[in-house]
Coordinates of C-alpha atoms in Angstrom, one line a residue:
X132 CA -33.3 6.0 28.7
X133 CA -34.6 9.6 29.0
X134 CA -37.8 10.5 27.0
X135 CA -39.3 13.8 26.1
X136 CA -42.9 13.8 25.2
X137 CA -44.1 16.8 22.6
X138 CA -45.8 18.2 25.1
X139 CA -42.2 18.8 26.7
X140 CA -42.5 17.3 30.2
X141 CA -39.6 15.0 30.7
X142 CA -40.2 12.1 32.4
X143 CA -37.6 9.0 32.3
X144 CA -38.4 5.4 32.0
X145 CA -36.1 2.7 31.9
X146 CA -36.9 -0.4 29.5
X147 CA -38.5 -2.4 32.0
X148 CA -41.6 0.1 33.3
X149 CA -42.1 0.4 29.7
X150 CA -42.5 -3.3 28.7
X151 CA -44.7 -3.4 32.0
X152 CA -46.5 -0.6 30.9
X153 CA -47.5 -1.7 27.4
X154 CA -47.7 -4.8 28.2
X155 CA -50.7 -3.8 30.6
X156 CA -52.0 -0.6 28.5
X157 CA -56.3 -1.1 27.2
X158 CA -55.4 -0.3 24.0
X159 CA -52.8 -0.8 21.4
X160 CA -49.4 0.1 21.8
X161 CA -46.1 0.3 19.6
X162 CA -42.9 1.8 20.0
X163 CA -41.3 2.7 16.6
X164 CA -37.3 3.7 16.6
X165 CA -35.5 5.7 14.2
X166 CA -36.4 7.4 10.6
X167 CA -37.1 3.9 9.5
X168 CA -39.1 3.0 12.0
X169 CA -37.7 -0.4 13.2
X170 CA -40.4 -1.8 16.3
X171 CA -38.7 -1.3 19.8
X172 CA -42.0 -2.5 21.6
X173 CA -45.3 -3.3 20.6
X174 CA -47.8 -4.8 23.8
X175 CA -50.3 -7.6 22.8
X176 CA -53.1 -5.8 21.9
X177 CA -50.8 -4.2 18.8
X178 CA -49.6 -7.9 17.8
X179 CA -53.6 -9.2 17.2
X180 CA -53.9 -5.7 15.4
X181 CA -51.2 -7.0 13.2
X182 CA -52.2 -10.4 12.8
X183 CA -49.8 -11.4 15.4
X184 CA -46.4 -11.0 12.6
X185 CA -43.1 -11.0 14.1
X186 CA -42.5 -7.3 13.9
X187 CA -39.8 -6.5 16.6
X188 CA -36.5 -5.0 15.7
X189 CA -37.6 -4.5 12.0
X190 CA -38.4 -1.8 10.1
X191 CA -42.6 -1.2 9.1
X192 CA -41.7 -0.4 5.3
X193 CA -40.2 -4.4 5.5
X194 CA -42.7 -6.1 7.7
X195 CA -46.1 -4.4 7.3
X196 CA -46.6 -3.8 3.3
X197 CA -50.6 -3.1 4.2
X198 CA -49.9 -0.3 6.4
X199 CA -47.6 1.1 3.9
X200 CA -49.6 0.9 0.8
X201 CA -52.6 2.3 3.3
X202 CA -50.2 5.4 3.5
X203 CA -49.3 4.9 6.9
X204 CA -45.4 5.4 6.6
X205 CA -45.8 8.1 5.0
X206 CA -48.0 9.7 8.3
X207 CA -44.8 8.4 10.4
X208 CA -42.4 10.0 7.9
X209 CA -44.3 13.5 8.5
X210 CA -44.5 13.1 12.1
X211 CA -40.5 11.9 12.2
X212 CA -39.7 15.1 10.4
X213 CA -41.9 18.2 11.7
X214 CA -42.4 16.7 15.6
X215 CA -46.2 17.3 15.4
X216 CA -48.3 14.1 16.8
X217 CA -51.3 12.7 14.5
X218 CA -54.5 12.1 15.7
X219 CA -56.9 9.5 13.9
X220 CA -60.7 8.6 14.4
X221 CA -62.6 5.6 12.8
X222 CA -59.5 5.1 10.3
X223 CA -59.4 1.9 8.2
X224 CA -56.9 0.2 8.5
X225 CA -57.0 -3.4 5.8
X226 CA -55.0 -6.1 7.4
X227 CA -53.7 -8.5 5.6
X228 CA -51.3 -10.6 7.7
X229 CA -50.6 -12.9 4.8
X230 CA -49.7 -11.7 1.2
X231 CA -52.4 -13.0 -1.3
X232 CA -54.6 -13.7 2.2
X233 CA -57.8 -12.7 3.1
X234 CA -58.0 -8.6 3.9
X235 CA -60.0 -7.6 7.4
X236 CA -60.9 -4.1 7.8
X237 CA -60.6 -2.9 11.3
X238 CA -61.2 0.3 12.5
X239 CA -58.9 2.7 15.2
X240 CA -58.9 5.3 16.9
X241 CA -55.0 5.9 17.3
X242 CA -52.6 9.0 18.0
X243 CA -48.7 9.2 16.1
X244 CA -46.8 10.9 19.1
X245 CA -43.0 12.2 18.3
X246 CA -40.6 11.2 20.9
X247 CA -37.8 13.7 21.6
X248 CA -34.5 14.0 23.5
X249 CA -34.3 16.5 25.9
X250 CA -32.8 19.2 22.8
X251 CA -35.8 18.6 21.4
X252 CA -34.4 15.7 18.7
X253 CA -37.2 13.3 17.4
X254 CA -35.8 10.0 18.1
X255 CA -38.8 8.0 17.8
X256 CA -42.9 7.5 17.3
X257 CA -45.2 5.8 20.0
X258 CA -47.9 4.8 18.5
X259 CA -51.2 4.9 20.9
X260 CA -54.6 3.7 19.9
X261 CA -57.9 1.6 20.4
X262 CA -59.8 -1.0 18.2
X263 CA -63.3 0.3 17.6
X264 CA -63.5 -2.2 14.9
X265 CA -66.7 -3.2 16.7
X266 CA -67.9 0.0 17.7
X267 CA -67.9 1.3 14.2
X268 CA -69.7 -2.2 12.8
X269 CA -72.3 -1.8 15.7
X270 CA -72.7 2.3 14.6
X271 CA -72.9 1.4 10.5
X272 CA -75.2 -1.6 11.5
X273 CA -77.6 1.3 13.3
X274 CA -77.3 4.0 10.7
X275 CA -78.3 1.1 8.6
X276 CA -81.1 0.2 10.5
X277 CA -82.2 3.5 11.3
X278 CA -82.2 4.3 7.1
X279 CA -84.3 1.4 6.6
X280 CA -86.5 2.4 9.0
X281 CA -86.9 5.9 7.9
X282 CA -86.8 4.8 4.1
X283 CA -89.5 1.8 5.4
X284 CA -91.9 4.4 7.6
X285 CA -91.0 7.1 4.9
X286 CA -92.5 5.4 1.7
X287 CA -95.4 3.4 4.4
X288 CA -99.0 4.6 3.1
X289 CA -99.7 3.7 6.8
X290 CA -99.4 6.9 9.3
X291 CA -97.2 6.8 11.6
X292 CA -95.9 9.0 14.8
X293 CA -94.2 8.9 18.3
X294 CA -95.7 10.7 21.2
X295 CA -94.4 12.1 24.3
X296 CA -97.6 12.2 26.8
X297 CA -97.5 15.1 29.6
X298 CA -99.9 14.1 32.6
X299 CA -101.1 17.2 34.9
X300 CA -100.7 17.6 38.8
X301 CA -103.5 14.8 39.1
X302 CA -102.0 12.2 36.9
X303 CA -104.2 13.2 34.2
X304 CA -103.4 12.8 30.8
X305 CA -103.2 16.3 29.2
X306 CA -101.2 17.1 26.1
X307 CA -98.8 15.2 23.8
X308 CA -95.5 16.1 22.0
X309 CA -95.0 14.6 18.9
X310 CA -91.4 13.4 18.6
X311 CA -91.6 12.0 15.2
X312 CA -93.6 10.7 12.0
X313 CA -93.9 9.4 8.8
X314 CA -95.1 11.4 5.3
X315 CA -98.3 9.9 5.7
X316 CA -98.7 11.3 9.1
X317 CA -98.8 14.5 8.1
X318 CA -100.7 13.6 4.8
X319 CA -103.7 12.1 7.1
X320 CA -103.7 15.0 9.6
X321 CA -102.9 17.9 7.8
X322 CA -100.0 19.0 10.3
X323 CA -97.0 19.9 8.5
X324 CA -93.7 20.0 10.3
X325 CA -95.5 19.6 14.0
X326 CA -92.3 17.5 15.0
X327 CA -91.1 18.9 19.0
X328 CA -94.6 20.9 19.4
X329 CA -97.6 20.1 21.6
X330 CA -100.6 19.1 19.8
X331 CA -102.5 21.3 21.8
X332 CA -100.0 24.2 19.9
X333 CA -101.1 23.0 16.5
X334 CA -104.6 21.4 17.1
X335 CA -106.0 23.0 19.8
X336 CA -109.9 21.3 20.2
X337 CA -108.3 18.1 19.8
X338 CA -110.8 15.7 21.6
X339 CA -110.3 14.3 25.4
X340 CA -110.6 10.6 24.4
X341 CA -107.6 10.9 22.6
X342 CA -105.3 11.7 25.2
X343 CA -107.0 9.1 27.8
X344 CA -106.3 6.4 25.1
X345 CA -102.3 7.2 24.3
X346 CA -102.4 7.9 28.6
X347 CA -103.8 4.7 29.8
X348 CA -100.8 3.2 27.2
X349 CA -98.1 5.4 28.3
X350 CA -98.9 4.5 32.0
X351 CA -99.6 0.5 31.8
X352 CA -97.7 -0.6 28.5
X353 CA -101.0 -2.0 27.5
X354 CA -101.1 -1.7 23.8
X355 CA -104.8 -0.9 21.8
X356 CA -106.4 -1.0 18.8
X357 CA -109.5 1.0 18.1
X358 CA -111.5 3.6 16.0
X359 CA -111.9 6.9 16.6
X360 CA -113.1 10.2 15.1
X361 CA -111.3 13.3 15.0
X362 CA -113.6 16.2 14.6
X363 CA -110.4 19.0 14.8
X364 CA -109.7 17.1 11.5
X365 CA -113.0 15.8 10.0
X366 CA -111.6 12.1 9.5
X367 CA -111.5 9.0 11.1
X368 CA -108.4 6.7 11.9
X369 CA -108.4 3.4 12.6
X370 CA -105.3 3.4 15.3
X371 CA -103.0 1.1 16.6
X372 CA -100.9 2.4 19.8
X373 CA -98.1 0.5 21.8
X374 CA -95.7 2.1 24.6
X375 CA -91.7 2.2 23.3
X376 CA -88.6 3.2 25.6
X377 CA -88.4 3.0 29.2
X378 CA -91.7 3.1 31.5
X379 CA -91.3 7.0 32.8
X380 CA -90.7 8.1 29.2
X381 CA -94.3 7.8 28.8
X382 CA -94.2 7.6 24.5
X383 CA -96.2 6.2 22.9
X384 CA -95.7 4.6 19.1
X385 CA -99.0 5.0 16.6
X386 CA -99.9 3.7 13.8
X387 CA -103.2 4.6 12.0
X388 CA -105.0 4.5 8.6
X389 CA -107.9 7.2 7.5
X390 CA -110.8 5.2 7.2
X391 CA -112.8 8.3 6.8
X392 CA -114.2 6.9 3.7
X393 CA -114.9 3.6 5.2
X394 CA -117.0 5.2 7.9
X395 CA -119.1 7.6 5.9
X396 CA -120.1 5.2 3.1
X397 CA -121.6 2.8 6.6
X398 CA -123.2 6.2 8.2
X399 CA -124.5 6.8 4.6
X400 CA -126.1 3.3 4.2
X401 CA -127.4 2.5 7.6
X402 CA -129.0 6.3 7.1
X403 CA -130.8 5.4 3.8
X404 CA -132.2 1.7 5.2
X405 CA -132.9 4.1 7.9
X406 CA -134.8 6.2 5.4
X407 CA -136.5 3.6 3.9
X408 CA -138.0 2.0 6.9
X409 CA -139.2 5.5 8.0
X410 CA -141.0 6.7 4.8
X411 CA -141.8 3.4 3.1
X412 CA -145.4 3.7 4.7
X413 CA -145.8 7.3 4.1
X414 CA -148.7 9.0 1.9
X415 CA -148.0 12.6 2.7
X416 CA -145.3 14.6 0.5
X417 CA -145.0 16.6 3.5
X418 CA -144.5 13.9 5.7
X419 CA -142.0 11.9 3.8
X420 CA -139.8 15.7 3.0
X421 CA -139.9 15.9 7.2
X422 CA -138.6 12.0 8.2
X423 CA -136.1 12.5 5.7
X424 CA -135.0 16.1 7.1
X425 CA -134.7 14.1 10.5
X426 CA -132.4 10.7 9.2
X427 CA -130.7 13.6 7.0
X428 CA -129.7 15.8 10.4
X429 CA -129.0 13.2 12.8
X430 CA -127.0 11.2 10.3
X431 CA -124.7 14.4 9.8
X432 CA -125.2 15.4 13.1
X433 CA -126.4 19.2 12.2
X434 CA -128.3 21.4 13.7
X435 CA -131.2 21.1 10.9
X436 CA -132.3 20.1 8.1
X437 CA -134.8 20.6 5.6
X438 CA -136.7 21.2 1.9
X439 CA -137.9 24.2 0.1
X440 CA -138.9 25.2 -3.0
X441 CA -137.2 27.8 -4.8
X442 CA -138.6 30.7 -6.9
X443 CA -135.0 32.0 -8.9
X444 CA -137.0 34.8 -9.9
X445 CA -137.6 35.9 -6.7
X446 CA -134.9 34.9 -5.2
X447 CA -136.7 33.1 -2.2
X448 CA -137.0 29.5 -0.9
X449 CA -139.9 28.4 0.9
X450 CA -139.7 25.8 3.3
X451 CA -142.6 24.3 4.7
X452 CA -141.2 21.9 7.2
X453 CA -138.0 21.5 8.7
X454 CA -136.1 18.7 11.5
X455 CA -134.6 21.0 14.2
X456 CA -132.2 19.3 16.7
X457 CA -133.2 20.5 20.5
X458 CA -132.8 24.3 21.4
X459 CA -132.9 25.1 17.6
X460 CA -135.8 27.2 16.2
X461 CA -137.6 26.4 13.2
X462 CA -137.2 28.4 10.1
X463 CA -140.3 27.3 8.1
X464 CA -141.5 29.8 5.9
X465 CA -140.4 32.0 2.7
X466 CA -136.4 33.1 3.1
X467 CA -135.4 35.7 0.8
X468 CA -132.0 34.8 -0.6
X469 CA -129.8 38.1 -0.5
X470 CA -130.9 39.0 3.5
X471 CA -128.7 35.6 3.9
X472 CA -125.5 36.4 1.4
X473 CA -124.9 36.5 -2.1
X474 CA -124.9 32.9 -2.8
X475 CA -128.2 32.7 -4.5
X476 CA -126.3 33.4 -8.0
X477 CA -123.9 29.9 -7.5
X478 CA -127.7 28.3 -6.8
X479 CA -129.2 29.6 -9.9
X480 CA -127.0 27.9 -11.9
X481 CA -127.5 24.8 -10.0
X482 CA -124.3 24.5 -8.3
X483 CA -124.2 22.8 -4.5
X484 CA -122.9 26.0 -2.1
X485 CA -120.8 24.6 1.1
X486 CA -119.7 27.1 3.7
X487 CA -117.9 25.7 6.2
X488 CA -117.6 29.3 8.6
X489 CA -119.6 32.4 7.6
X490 CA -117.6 34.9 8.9
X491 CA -114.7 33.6 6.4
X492 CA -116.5 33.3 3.2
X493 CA -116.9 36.5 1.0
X494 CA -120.4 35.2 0.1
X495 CA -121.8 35.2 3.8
X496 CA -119.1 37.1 5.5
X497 CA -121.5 40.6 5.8
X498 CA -124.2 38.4 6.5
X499 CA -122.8 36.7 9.1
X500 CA -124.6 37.8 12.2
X501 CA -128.2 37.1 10.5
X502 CA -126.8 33.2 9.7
X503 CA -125.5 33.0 13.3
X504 CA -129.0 34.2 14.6
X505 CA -131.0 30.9 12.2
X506 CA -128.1 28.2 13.4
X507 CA -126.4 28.7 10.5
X508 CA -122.6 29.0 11.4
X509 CA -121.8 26.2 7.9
X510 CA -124.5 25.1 5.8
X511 CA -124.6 23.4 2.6
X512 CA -127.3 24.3 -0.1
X513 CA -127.8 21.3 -3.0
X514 CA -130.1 22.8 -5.8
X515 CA -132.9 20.0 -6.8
X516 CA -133.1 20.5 -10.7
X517 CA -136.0 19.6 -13.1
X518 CA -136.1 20.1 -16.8
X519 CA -132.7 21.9 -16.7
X520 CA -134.0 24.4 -13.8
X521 CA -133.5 24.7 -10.3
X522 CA -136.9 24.2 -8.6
X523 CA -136.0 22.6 -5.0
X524 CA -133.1 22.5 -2.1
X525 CA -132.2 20.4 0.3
X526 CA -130.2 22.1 3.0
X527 CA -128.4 21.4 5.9
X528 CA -127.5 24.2 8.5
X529 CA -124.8 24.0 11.5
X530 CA -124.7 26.5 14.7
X531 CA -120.8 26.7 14.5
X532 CA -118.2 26.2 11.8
X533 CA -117.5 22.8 10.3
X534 CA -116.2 20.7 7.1
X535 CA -118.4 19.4 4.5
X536 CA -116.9 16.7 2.2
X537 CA -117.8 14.6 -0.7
X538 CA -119.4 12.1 1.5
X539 CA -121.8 14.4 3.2
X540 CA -122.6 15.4 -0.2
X541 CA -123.1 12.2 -1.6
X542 CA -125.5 11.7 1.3
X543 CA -127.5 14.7 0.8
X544 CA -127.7 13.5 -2.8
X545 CA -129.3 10.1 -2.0
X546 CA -131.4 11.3 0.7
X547 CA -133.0 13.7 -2.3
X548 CA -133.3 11.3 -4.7
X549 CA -135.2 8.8 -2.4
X550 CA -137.6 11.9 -1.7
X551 CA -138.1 12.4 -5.3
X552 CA -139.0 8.9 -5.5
X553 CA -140.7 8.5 -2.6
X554 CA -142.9 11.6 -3.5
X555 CA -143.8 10.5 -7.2
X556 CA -144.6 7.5 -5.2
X557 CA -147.5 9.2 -2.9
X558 CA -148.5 11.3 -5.7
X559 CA -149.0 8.3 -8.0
X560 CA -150.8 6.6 -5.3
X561 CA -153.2 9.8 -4.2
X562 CA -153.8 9.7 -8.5
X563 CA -154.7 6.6 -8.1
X564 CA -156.8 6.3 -5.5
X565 CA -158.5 9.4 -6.9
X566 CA -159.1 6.8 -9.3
X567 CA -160.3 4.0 -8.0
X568 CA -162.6 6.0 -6.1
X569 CA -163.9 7.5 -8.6
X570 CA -164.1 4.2 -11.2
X571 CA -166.1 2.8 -7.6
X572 CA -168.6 5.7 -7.7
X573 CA -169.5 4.7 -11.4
X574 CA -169.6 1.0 -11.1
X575 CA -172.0 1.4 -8.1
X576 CA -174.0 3.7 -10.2
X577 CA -173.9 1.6 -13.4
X578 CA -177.1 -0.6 -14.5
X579 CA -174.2 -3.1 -16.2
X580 CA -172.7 -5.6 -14.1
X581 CA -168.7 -5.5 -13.3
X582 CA -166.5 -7.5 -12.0
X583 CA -162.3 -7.0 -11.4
X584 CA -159.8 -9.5 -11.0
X585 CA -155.9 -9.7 -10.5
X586 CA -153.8 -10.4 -13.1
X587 CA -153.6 -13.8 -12.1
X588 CA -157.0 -14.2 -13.3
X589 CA -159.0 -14.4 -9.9
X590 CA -162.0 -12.5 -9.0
X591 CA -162.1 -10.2 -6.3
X592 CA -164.8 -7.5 -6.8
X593 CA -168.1 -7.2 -8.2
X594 CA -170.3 -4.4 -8.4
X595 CA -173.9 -4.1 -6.5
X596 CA -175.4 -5.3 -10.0
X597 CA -173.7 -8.6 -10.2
X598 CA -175.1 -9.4 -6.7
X599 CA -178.5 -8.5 -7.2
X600 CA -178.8 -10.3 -10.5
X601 CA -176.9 -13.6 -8.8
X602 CA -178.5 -13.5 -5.6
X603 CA -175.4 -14.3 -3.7
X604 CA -173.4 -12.5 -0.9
X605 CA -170.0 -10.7 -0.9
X606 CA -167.5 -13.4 -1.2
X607 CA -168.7 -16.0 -2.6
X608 CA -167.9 -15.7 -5.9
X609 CA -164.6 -14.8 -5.2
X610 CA -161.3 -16.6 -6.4
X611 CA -160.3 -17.9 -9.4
X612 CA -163.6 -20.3 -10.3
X613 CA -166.3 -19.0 -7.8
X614 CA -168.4 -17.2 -10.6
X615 CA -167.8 -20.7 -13.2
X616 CA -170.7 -22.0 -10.2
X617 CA -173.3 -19.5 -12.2
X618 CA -172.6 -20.4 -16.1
X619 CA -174.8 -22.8 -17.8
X620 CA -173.1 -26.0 -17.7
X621 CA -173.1 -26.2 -21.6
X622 CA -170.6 -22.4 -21.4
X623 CA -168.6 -23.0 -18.4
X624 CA -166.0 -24.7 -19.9
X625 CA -165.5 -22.7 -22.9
X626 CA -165.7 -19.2 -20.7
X627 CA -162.7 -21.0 -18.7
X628 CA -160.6 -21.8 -21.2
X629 CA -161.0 -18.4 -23.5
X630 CA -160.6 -16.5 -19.6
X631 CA -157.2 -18.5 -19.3
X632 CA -155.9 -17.6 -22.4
X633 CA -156.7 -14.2 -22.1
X634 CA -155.3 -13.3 -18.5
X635 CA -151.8 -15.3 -20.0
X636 CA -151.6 -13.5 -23.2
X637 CA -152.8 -10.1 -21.8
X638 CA -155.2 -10.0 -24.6
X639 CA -158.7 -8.6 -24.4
X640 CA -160.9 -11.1 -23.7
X641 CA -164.7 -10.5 -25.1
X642 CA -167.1 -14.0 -25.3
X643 CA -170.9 -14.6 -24.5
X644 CA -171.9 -17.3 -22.2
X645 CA -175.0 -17.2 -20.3
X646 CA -175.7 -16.6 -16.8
X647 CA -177.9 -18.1 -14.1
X648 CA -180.2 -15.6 -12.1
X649 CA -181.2 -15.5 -9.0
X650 CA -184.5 -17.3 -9.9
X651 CA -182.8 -20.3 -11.8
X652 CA -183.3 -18.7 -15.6
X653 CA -180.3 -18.4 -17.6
X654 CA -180.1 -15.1 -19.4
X655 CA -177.4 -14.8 -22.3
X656 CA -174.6 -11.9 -21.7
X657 CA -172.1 -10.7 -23.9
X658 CA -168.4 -10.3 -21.9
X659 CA -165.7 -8.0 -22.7
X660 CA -162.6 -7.6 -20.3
X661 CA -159.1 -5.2 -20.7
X662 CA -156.2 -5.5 -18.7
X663 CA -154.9 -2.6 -16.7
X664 CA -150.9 -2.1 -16.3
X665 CA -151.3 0.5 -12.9
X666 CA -151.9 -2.4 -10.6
X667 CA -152.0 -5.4 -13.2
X668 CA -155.6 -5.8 -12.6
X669 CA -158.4 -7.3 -14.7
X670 CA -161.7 -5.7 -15.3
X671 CA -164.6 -8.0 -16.6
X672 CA -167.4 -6.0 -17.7
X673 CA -170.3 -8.6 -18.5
X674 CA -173.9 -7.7 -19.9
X675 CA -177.2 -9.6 -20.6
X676 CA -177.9 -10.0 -24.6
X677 CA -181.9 -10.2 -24.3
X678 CA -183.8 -11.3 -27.6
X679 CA -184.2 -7.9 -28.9
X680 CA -182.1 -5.6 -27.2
X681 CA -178.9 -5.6 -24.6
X682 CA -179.2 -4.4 -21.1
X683 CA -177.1 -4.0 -18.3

């Protein structure tokens, strides 16, 4: 038998070397004879193919109804008539070896190839192919896989990228590509589209410990879980990294969440029980403005902070003390406004100004070089209003360009408000002590006798007067029954009871009872007390009712 293959090389076989050769061929073989296509040969691989059907020395349109509804025959019919081979990749081909049986979809790669006399005559199709039935399952099961994952990763809240590290001439970790990432990675780092670039491209600044973290993982497999600010981007992550691929590929897989938030709301509240502790003992308005301008910098970690009063009028702010970090210079006392920028007209109507860079914002931009010279690069200005007018600021100023969010805001608004309380708080005590001094300057100068108690009703101060007439020594008629010792037994009891009800009800409490002096005689006094709501003290005001006329 002489065969001509399309290409037209002739090469004869005799029926033997082919049976040998199909019979040892990888792939699937069949030898198809004749415009109906009757099976000359077919090797084993063709007959599981099949389904293992007796096929040999029939025609396909009688033996394989699958492969003719498929639209095979008609593929052989084409080739059979115009000579030209088909080629096939991934085709389905349904098997069903059994009419009415079960159908199983196998995939080939197979190529139709004309065989032709030496005229040139098609006298037959070989039929050439592979089973990549498994192949194509393994491929579908990892484009499957591989859309989960990106629809998983894609709609994941939780960031999520793959680095490549680099590592310098000295095994130093010193850059890192980022090969891929999630929606959310972008949306918690601001980088859009940085996928194939260096970070130090697209975040230049970026800090060192990031790289000696995703490093030490790329080089020992070690995975880690820590926090970490990110100053290029103002936020915090909270990052899980673990090494993928082979060793020497050095990537690294991350998964992080912003806890920005998180962070700033536990700087903000261990800086305000900061704040307490350091002005709860304070008297001095100054001195309570100045610990806060301290807790307020080092908390944001400025280069000062401070308090001023404002005059809108004339456009000025005067500070009288400020915190400075080290190497900064004190700006204490009256600023005018408009030498600083034009931002004095957003303040005036009481609105917070943030600047994260002077050179870039219109307002400062001409006044640049005079903020640069104060440690001013960013600053943030929060109006303090009163009655519906600005009369205060609390400021914080930066040396170089920086973000200021709603939590440093929030912070500069709590830190105020504790001043403002903290302040009313000094001046109510200076008032009072004003007070008390003064109220201690008349009841030493008074002829009547006085006494003050808590509001719990015992005695705890008596003027000069009350001694003299008694006889007795500071302390002893302090406490709640100590000055009962000096009433005439026939009074005590009553002047107990009627002080009792009084110090319960809050009522004044005015009685007579009579009072032993220092000499044993009993002189008669009329008592009148008030209670005062500053402290919740008692004052007992008591005075001798002599036979004609009273006296103190």
């Amino acid at each position: 038998m002489s065969i001509t293959v399309s290409e037209g090389a002739s090469v004869a076989f005799n029926r033997a070397q082919l049976v040998q050769m199909f019979a040892h061929a990888p792939g699937f073989m069949a030898l198809l004879v004749g415009p109906d296509h009757r099976f000359e040969l077919i090797n084993p691989n063709y007959r599981t193919l099949i389904g293992h059907r007796s096929v040999t020395g029939r025609a396909l349109a009688e033996v394989l109804r699958d492969a003719v509804d498929q639209g095979y025959l008609a593929l052989l019919d084409q080739v059979y008539r115009t000579g030209e081979a088909h080629h096939a990749e991934s085709a389905l081909y349904a098997m069903q070896a059994v009419p009415d049986g079960p159908i199983e979809e196998r995939y080939v790669d197979f190529v139709f190839q004309p065989m032709k006399t030496e005229d040139g005559q098609v006298w037959g199709i070989s039929i050439q192919g592979v089973d990549v039935t498994e192949r194509m399952r393994a491929d579908q099961a990892l484009a499957l896989s591989e859309a989960r994952y990106a629809a998983l990763f894609s709609a994941m809240a939780t960031g999520f990228c793959v680095i490549e590290m680099k590592f310098d001439a000295e095994d130093r970790p010193v850059d890192y590509k980022i090969v891929e990432g999630n929606q959310a990675f972008e949306e918690m780092t601001g980088l859009v589209d940085p996928y194939g670039k260096w970070v130090s491209e697209i975040a230049p600044g970026l800090e060192q410990h990031w790289f000696d973290l995703y490093g030490g993982v790329a080089r020992t497999g070690e995975p880690v879980r820590f926090e970490n600010p990110a100053d290029i981007f103002g936020r915090w992550y909270d990052v899980q990294a673990l090494r993928i691929g082979r060793p020497g590929a050095y990537q690294v897989a991350i998964l992080f969440n912003n806890i920005t938030e998180r962070k700033q709301s536990e700087a903000r509240q261990a800086a305000l029980l900061e704040l307490n502790d350091a002005i709860r003992d304070l008297t001095d308005a100054g001195e309570i403005a100045q610990a806060s301008a301290r807790v307020l910098a080092q908390a944001m970690g400025v280069s000062r902070a401070g308090y001023g009063t404002v005059d809108t009028v004339a456009e000025t702010i005067t500070i009288e003390r400020d915190f400075n970090q080290p190497g900064v210079t004190s700006i204490v006392g009256t600023l005018s406004f408009r030498e600083h920028g034009s931002y004095i007209e957003d303040i005036k109507r009481g609105e917070t100004v943030a600047i994260a860079d002077v050179t870039l914002d219109p307002r400062t931009a001409a006044t640049a070089d005079v903020l640069k010279r104060i440690s001013a690069g960013s600053f943030v200005n929060m109006p303090l209003m009163e009655q519906g007018r600005v009369v205060a600021m609390v400021f914080v100023n930066n040396a170089t360009a920086r973000q200021y969010n709603e939590g440093d805001f929030q912070l500069m608004r709590d830190v105020a408000e504790r001043v403002r309380m903290a302040t009313q708080r000094a001046r109510s005590e200076a008032a009072l002590r004003e007070s008390e001094a003064q109220f201690r300057v008349f009841a030493q100068a008074t002829p009547i006798q006085i006494w003050a108690s808590w509001a719990d009703g015992a005695l705890y101060w008596f003027n000069p007067q009350v001694y003299a007439y008694t006889g007795q020594r500071q302390g002893e008629l302090d406490g709640s029954d100590g000055w009962l010792a000096n009433l005439h037994p026939e009074d005590a009891d009553r002047a107990a009871e009627t002080w009792a009800r009084a110090v319960a009800s809050g009522q004044v409490y005015e009685t007579e009872f009579r009072v032993r002096r220092h000499d044993g005689v009993y002189r008669t006094f009329m008592v009148r007390a008030r209670g005062r709501t500053d402290r919740a003290l008692g004052r007992l005001q008591h005075r001798h009712r002599g036979p004609a006329q009273s006296v103190g």
